[in-house]
PDB file of C-alpha atoms (C1' of nucleotides) in Angstrom:
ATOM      1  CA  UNK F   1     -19.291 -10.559  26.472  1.00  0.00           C
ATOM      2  CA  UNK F   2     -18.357 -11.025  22.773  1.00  0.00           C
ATOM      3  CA  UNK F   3     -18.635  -6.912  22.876  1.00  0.00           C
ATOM      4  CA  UNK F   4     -15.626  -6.621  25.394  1.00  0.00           C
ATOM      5  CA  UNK F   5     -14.076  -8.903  23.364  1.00  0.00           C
ATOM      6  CA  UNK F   6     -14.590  -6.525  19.780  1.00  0.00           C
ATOM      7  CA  UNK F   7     -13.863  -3.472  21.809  1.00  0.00           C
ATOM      8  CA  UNK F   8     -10.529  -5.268  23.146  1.00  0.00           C
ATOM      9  CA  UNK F   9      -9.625  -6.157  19.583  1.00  0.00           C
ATOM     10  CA  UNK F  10     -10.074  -1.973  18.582  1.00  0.00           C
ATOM     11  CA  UNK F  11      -7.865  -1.528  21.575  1.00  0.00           C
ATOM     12  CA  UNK F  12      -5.406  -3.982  20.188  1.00  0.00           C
ATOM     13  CA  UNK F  13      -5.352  -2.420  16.804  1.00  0.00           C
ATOM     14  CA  UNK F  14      -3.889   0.904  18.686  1.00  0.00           C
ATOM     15  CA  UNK F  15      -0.557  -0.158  18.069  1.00  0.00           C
ATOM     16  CA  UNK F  16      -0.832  -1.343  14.942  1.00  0.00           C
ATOM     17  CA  UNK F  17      -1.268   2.106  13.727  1.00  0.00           C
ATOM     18  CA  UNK F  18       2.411   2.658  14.378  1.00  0.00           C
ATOM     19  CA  UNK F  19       3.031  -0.554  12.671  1.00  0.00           C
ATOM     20  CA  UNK F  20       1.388   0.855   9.396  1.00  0.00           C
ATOM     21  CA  UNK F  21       4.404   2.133   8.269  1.00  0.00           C
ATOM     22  CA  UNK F  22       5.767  -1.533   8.260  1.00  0.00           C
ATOM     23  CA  UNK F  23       2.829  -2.647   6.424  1.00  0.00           C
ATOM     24  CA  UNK F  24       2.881   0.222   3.671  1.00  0.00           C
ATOM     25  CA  UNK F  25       6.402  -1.170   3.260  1.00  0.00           C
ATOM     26  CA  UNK F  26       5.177  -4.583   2.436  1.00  0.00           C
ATOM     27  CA  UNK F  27       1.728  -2.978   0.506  1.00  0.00           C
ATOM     28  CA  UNK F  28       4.976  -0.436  -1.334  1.00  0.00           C
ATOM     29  CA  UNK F  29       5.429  -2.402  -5.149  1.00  0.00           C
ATOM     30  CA  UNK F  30       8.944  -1.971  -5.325  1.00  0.00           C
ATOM     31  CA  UNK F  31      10.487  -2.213  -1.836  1.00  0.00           C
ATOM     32  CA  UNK F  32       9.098  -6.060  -1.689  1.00  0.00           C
ATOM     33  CA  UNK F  33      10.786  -6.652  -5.193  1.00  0.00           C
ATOM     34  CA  UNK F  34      14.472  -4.427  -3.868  1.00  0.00           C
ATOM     35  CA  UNK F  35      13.943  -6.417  -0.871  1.00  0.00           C
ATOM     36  CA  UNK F  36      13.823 -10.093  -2.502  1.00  0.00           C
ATOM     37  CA  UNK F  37      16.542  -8.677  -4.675  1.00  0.00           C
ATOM     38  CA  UNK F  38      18.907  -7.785  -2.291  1.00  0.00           C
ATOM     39  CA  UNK F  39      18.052 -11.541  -0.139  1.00  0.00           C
ATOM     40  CA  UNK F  40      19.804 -13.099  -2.609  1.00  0.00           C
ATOM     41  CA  UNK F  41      22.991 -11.274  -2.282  1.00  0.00           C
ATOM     42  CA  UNK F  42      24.626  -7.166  -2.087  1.00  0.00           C
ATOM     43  CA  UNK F  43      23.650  -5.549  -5.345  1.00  0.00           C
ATOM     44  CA  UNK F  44      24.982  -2.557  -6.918  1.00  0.00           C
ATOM     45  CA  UNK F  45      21.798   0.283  -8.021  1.00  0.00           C
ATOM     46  CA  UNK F  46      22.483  -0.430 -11.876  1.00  0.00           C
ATOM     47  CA  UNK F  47      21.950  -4.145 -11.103  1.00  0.00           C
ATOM     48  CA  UNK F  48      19.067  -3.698  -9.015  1.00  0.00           C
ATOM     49  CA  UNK F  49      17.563  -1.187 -11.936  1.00  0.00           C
ATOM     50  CA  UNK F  50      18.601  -3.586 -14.524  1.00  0.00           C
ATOM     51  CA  UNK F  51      16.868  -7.042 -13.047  1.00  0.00           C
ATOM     52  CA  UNK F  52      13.778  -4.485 -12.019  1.00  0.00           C
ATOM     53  CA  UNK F  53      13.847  -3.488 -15.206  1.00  0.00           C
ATOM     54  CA  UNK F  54      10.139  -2.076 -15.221  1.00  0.00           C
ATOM     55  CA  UNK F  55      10.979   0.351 -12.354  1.00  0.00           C
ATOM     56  CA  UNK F  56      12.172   3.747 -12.867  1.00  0.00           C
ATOM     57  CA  UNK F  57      15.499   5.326 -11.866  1.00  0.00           C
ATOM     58  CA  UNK F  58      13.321   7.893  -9.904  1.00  0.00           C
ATOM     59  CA  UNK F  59      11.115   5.419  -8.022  1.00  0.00           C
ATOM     60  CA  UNK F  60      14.296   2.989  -7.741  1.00  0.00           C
ATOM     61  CA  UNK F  61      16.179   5.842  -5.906  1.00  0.00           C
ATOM     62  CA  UNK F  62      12.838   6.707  -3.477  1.00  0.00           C
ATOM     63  CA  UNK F  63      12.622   3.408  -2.461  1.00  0.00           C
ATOM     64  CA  UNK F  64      16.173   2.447  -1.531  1.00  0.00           C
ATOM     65  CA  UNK F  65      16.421   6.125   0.015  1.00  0.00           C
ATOM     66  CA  UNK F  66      13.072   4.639   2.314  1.00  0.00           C
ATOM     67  CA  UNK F  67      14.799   1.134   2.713  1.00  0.00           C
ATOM     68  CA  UNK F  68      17.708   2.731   3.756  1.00  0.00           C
ATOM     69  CA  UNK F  69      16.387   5.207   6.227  1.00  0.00           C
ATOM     70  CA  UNK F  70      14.332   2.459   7.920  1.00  0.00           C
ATOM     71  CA  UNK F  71      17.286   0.729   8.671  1.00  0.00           C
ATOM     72  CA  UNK F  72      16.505  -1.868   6.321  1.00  0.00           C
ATOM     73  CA  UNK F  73      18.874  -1.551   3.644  1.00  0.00           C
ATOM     74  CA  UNK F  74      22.300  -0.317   4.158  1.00  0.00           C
ATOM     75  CA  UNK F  75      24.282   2.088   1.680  1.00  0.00           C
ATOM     76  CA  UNK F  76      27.980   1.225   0.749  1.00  0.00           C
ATOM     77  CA  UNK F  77      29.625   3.838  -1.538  1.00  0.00           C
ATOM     78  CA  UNK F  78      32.650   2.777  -2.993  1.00  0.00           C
ATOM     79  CA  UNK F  79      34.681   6.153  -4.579  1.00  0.00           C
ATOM     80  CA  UNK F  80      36.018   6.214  -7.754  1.00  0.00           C
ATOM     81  CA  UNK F  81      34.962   7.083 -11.205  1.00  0.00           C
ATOM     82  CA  UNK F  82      32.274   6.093 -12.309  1.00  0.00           C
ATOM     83  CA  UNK F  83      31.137   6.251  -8.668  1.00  0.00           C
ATOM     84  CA  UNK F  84      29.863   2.631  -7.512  1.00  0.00           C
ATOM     85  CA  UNK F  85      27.451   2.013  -4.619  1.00  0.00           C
ATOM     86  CA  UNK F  86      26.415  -0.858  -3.406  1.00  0.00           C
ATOM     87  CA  UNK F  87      23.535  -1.730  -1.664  1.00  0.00           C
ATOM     88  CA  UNK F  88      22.456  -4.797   0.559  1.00  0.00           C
ATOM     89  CA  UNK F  89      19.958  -6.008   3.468  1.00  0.00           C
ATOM     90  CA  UNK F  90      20.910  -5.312   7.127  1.00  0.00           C
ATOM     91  CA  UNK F  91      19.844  -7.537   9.765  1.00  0.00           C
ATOM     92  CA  UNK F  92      16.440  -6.077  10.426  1.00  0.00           C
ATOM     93  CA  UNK F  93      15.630  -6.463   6.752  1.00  0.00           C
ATOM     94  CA  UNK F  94      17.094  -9.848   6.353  1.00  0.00           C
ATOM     95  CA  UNK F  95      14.373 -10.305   9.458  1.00  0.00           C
ATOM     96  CA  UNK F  96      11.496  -8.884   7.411  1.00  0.00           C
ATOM     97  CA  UNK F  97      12.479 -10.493   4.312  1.00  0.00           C
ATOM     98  CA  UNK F  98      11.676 -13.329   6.703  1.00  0.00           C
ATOM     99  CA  UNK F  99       8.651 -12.933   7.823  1.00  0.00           C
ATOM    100  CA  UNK F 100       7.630 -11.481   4.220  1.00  0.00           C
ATOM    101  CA  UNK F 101       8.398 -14.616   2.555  1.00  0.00           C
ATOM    102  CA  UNK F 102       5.475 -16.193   4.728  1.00  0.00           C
ATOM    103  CA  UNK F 103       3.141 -13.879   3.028  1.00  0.00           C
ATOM    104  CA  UNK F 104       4.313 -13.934  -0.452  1.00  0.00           C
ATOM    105  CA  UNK F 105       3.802 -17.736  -0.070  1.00  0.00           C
ATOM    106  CA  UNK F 106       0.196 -16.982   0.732  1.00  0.00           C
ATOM    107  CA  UNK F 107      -0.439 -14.927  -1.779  1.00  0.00           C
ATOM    108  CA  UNK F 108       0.923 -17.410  -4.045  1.00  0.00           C
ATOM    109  CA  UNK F 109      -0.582 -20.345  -3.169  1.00  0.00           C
ATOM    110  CA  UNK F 110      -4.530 -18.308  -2.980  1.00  0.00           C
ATOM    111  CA  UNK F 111      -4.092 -16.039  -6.046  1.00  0.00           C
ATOM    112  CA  UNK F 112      -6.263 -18.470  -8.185  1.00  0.00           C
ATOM    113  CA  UNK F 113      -8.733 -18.861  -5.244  1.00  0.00           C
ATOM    114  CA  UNK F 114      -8.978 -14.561  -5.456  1.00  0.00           C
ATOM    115  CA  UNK F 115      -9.186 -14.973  -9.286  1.00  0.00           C
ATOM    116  CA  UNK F 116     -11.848 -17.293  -8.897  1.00  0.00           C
ATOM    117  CA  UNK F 117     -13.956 -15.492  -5.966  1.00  0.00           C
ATOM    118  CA  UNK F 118     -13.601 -12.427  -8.282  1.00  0.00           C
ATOM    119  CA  UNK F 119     -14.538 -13.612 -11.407  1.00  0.00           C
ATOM    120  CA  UNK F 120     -17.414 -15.030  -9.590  1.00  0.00           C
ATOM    121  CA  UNK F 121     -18.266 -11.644  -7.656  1.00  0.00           C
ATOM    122  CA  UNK F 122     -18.272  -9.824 -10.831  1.00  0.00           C
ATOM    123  CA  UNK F 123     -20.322 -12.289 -12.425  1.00  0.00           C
ATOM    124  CA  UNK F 124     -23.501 -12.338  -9.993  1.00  0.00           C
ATOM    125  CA  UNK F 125     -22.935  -8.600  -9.625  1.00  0.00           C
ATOM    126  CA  UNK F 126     -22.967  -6.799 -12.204  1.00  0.00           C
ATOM    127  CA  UNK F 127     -20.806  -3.846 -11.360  1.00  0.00           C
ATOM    128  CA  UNK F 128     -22.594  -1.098  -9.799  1.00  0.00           C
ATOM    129  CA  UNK F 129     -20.790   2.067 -10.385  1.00  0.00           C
ATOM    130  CA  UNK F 130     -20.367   1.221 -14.169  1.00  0.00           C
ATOM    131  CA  UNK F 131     -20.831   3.439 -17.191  1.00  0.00           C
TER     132      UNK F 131
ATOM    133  CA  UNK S   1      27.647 -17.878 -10.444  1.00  0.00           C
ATOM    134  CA  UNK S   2      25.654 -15.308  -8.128  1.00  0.00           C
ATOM    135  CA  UNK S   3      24.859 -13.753 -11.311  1.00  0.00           C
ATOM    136  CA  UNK S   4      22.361 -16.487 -11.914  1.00  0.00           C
ATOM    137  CA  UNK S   5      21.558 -16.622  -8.827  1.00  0.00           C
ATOM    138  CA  UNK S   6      20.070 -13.061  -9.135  1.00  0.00           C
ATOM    139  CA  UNK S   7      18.685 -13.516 -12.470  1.00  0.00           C
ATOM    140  CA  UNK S   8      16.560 -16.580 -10.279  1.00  0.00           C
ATOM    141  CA  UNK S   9      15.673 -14.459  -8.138  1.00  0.00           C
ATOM    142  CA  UNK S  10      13.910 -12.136 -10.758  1.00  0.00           C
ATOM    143  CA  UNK S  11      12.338 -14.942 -12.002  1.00  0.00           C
ATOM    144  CA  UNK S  12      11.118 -15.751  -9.060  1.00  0.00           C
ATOM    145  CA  UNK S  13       9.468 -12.002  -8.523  1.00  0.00           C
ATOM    146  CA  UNK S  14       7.386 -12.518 -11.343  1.00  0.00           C
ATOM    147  CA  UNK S  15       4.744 -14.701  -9.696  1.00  0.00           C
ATOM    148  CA  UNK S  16       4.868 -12.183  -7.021  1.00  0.00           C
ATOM    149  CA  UNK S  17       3.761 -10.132 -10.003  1.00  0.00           C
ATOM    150  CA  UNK S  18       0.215 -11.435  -9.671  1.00  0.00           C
ATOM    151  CA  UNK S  19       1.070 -11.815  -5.780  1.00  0.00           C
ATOM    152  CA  UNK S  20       1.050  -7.889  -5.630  1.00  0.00           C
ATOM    153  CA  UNK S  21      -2.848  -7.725  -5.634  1.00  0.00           C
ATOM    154  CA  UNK S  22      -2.835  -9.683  -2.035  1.00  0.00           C
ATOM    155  CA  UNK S  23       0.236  -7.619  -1.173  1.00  0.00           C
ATOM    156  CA  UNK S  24      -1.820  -4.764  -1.398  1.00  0.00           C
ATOM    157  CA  UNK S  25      -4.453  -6.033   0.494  1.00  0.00           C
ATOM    158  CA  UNK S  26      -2.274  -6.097   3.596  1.00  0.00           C
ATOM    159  CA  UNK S  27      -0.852  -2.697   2.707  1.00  0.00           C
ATOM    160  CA  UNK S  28      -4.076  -1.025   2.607  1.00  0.00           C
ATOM    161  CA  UNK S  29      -4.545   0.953   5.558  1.00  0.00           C
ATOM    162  CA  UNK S  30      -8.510  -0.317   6.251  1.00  0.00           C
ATOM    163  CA  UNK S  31      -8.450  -3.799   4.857  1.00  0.00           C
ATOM    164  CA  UNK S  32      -5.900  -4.647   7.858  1.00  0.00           C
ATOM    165  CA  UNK S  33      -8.081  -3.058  10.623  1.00  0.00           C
ATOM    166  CA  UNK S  34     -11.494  -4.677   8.801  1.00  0.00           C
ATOM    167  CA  UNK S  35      -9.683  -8.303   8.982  1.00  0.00           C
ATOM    168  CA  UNK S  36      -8.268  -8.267  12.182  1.00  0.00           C
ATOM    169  CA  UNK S  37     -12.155  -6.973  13.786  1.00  0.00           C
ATOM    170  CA  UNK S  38     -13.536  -9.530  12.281  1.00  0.00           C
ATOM    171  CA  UNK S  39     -11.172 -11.995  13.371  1.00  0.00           C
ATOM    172  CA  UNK S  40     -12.575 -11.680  16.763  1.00  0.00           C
ATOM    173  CA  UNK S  41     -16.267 -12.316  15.139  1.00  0.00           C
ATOM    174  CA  UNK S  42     -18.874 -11.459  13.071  1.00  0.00           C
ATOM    175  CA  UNK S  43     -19.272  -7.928  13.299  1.00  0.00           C
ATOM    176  CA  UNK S  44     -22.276  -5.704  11.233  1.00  0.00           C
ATOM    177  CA  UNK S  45     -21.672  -2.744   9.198  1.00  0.00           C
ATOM    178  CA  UNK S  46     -22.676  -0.553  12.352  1.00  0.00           C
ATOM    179  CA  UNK S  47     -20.501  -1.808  14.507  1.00  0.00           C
ATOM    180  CA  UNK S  48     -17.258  -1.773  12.039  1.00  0.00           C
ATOM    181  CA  UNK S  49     -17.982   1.784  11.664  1.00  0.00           C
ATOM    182  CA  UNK S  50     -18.114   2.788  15.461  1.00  0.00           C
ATOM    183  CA  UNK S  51     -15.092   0.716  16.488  1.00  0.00           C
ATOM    184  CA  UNK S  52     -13.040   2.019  13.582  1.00  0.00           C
ATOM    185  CA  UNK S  53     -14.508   5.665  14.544  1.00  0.00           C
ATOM    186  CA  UNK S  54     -11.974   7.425  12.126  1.00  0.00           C
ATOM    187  CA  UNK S  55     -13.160   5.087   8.978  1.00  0.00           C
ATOM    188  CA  UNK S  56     -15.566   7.213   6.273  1.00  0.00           C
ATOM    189  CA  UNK S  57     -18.456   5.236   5.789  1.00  0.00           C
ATOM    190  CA  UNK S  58     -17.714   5.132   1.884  1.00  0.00           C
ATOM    191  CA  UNK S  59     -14.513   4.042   2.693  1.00  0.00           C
ATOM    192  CA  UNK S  60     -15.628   1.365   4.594  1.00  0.00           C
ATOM    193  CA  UNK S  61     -18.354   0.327   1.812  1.00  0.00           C
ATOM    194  CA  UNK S  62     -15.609   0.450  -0.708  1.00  0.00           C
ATOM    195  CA  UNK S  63     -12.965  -1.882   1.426  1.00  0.00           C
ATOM    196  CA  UNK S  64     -15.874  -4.113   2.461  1.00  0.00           C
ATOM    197  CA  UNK S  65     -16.409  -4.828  -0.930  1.00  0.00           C
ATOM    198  CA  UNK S  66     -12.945  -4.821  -2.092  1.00  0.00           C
ATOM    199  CA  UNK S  67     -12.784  -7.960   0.101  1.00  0.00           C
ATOM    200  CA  UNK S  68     -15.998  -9.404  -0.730  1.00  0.00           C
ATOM    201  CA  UNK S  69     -14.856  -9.520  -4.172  1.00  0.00           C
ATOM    202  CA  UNK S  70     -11.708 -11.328  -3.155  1.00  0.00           C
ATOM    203  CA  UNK S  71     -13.641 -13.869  -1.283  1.00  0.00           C
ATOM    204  CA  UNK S  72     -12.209 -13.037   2.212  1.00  0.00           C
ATOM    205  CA  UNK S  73     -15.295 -11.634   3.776  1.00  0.00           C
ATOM    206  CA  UNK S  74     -18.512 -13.146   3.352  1.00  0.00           C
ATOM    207  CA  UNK S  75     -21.356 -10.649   3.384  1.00  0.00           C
ATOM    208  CA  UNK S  76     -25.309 -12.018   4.483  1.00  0.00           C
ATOM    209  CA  UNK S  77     -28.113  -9.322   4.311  1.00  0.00           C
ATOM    210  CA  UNK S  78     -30.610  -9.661   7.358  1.00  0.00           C
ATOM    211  CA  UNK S  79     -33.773  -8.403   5.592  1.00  0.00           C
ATOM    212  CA  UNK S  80     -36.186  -6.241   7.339  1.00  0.00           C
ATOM    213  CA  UNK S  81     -36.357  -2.676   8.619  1.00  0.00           C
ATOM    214  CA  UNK S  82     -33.818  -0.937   9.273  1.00  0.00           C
ATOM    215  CA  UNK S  83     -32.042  -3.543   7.014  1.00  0.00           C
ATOM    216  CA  UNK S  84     -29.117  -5.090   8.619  1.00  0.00           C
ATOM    217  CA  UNK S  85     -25.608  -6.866   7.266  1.00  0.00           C
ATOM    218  CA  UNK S  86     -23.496  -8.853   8.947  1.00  0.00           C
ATOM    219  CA  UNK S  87     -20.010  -9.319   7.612  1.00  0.00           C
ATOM    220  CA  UNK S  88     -17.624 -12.398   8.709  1.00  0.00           C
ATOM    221  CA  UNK S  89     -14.175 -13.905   7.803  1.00  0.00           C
ATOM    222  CA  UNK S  90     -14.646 -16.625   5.024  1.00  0.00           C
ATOM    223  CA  UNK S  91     -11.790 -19.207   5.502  1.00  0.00           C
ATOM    224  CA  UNK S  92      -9.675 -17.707   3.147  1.00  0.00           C
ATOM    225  CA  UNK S  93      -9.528 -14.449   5.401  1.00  0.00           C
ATOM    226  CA  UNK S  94      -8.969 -16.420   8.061  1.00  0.00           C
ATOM    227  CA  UNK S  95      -6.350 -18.227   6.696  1.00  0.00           C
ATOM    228  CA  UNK S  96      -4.729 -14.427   5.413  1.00  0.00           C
ATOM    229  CA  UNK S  97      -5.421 -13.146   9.141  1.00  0.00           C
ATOM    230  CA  UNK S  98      -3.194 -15.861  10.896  1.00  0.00           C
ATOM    231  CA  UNK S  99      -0.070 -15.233   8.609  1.00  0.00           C
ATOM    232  CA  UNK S 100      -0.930 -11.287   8.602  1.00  0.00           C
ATOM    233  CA  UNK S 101      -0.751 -11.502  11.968  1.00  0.00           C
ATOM    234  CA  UNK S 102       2.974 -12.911  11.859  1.00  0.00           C
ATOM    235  CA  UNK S 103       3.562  -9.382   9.793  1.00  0.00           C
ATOM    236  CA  UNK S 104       1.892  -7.537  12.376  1.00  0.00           C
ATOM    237  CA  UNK S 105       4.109  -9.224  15.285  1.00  0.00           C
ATOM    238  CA  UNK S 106       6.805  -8.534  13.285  1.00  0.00           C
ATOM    239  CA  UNK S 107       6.371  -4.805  12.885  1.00  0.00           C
ATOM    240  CA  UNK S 108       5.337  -4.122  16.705  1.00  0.00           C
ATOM    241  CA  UNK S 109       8.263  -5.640  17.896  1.00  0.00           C
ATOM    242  CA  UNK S 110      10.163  -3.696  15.035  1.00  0.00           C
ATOM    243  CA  UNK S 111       8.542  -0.227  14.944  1.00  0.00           C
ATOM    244  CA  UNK S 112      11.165   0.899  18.143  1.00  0.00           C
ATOM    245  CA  UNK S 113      13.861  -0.082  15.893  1.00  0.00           C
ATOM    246  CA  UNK S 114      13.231   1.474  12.804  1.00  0.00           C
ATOM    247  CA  UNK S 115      11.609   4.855  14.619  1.00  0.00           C
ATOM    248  CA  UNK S 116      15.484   4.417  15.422  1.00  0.00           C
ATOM    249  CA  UNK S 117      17.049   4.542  12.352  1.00  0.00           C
ATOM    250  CA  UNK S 118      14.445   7.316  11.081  1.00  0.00           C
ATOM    251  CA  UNK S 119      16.074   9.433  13.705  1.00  0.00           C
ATOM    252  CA  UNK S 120      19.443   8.660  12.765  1.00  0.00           C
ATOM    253  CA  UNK S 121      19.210   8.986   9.153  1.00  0.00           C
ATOM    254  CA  UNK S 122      17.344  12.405   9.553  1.00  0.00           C
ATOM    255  CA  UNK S 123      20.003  13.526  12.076  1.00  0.00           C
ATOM    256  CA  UNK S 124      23.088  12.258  10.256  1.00  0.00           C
ATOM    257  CA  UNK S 125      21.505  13.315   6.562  1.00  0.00           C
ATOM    258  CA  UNK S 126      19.943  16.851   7.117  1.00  0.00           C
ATOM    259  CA  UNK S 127      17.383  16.726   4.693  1.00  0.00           C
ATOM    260  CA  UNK S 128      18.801  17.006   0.526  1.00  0.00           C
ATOM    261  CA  UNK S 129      15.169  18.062  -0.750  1.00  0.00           C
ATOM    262  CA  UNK S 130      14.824  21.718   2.089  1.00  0.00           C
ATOM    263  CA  UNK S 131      14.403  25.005   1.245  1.00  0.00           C
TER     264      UNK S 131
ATOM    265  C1'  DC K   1      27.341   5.219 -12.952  1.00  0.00           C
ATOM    266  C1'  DT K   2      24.385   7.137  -9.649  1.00  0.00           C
ATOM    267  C1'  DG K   3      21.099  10.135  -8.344  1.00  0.00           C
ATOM    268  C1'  DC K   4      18.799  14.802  -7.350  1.00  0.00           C
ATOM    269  C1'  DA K   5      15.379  18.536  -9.138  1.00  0.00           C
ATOM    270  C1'  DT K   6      11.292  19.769 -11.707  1.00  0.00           C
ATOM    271  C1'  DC K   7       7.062  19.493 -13.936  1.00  0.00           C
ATOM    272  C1'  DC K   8       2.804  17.084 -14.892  1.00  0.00           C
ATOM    273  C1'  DT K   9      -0.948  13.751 -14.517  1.00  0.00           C
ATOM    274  C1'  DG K  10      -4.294  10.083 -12.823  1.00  0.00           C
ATOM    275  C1'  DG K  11      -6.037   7.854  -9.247  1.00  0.00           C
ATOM    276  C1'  DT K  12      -7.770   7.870  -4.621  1.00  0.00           C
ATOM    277  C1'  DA K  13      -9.372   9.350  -0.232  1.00  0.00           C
ATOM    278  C1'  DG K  14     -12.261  12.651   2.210  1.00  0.00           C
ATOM    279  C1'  DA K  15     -16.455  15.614   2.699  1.00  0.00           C
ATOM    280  C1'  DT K  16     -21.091  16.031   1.827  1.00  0.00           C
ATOM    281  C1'  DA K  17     -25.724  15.061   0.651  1.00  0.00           C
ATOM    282  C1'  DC K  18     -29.296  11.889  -0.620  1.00  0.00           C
ATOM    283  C1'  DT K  19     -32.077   6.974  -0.649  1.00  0.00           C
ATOM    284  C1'  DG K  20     -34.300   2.147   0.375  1.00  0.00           C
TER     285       DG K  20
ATOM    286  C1'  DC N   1     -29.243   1.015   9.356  1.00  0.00           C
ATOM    287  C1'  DA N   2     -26.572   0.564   5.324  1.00  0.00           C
ATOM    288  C1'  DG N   3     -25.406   2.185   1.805  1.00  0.00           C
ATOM    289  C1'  DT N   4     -24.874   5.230  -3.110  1.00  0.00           C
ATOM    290  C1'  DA N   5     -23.596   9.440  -5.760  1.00  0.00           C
ATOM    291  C1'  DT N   6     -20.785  13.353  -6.708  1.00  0.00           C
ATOM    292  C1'  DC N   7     -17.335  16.705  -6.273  1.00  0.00           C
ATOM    293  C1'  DT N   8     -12.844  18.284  -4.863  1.00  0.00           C
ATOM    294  C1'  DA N   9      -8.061  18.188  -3.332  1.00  0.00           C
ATOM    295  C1'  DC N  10      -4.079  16.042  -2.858  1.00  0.00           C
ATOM    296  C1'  DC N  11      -0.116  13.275  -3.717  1.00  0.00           C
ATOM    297  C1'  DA N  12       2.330   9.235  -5.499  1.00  0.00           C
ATOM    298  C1'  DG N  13       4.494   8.125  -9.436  1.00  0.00           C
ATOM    299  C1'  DG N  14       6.155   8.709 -14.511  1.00  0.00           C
ATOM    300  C1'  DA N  15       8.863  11.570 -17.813  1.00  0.00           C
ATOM    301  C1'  DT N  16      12.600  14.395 -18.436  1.00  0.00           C
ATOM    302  C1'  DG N  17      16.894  16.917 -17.849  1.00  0.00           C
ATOM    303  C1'  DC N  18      20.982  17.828 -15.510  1.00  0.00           C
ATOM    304  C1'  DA N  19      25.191  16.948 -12.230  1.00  0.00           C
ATOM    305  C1'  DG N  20      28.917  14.819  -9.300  1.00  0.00           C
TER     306       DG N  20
END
DNA sequence: CTGCATCCTGGTAGATACTG
DNA sequence: CAGTATCTACCAGGATGCAG
């Protein structure tokens, strides 16, 4: 009955198809780093650009529009000149930042256990879609 | 003194640096549904195919091996004719399924929530980037 | 300071066809 | 059955320039 059982657990992956757009979140590069960021405390977009400094003010903007329409990060815009916005985690991401941590702690603690299963993989096999 | 306190928390991304390659692991769209089918057991390449019917059989090679390489799945080779491969968790994909799954929990219960906020934010910011 | 618009490029997924 | 090879199309992301 182990088949039931398989056929159950494609069943169960039904709604995690919705919950894809959670996990491309998590798989996104720069909304896990805005995300940390903004755990710590509110942070204002040239503070978040300048501590990210490898990310771009394009890609910087994308990802706190996403954040931000997910309900995950919430927009303050304080008028004046220069204009000043600042930008910090709602509730729901505080929740996710959460729950994120858990991973990141994974990935930490097995990243030289990957290293090493790689290194290893690409030693015995010798790439096959080389050259 | 929060101004260290963010300049930490930088820091502190750039283990997650190396962290990103797992990260990506969870956000990639087959890896997920490959782990969590073989969570439930040993499953052969056959039989990953047909219960993730909307999987391309290279694509399904190429994530297969993709976690092979990182020493989550273990792959044994059944010689004979037709050949046939089984493909299991190793205990490191175990290990990445049970706090994947706390990600997965987390987005279910979430997806209501930020479908939400979607709404909102497209009703409440008519689209910048329209013709 | 903050952020939108535009153009351009490389990687990546899908379709398809062929083998041990 | 379990792949590999190849070709194409698309889109995310970087560079750049301008504006409120």
């Amino acid at each position: 009955m182990t088949e039931a059982a398989v056929e159950r657990a494609a069943e169960v992956l039904t709604p995690y198809c919705r919950a894809r757009d959670v996990l491309d979140r998590v798989g996104d590069k720069w909304s896990v780093y805005v995300i940390t960021m903004l755990g710590e405390r509110t942070l204002r977009f040239s503070e978040l650009k300048r501590n990210i400094h490898v990310i771009t003010q394009r890609m910087l903007t994308v990802t706190l529009r996403g954040l931000e329409r997910d309900g995950l990060v919430e927009r303050t815009v304080h008028p004046g000149y220069p204009a000043r916005v600042d930008y910090a985690l709602t509730p729901m991401g505080e929740s996710l930042l959460d729950t994120m941590r858990a991973l990141l702690t994974w990935s930490v603690e097995h990243v030289d256990e990957i290293d090493t299963a790689r290194r290893h993989y690409d030693h015995t096999k010798p790439a096959t879609t080389n050259p």
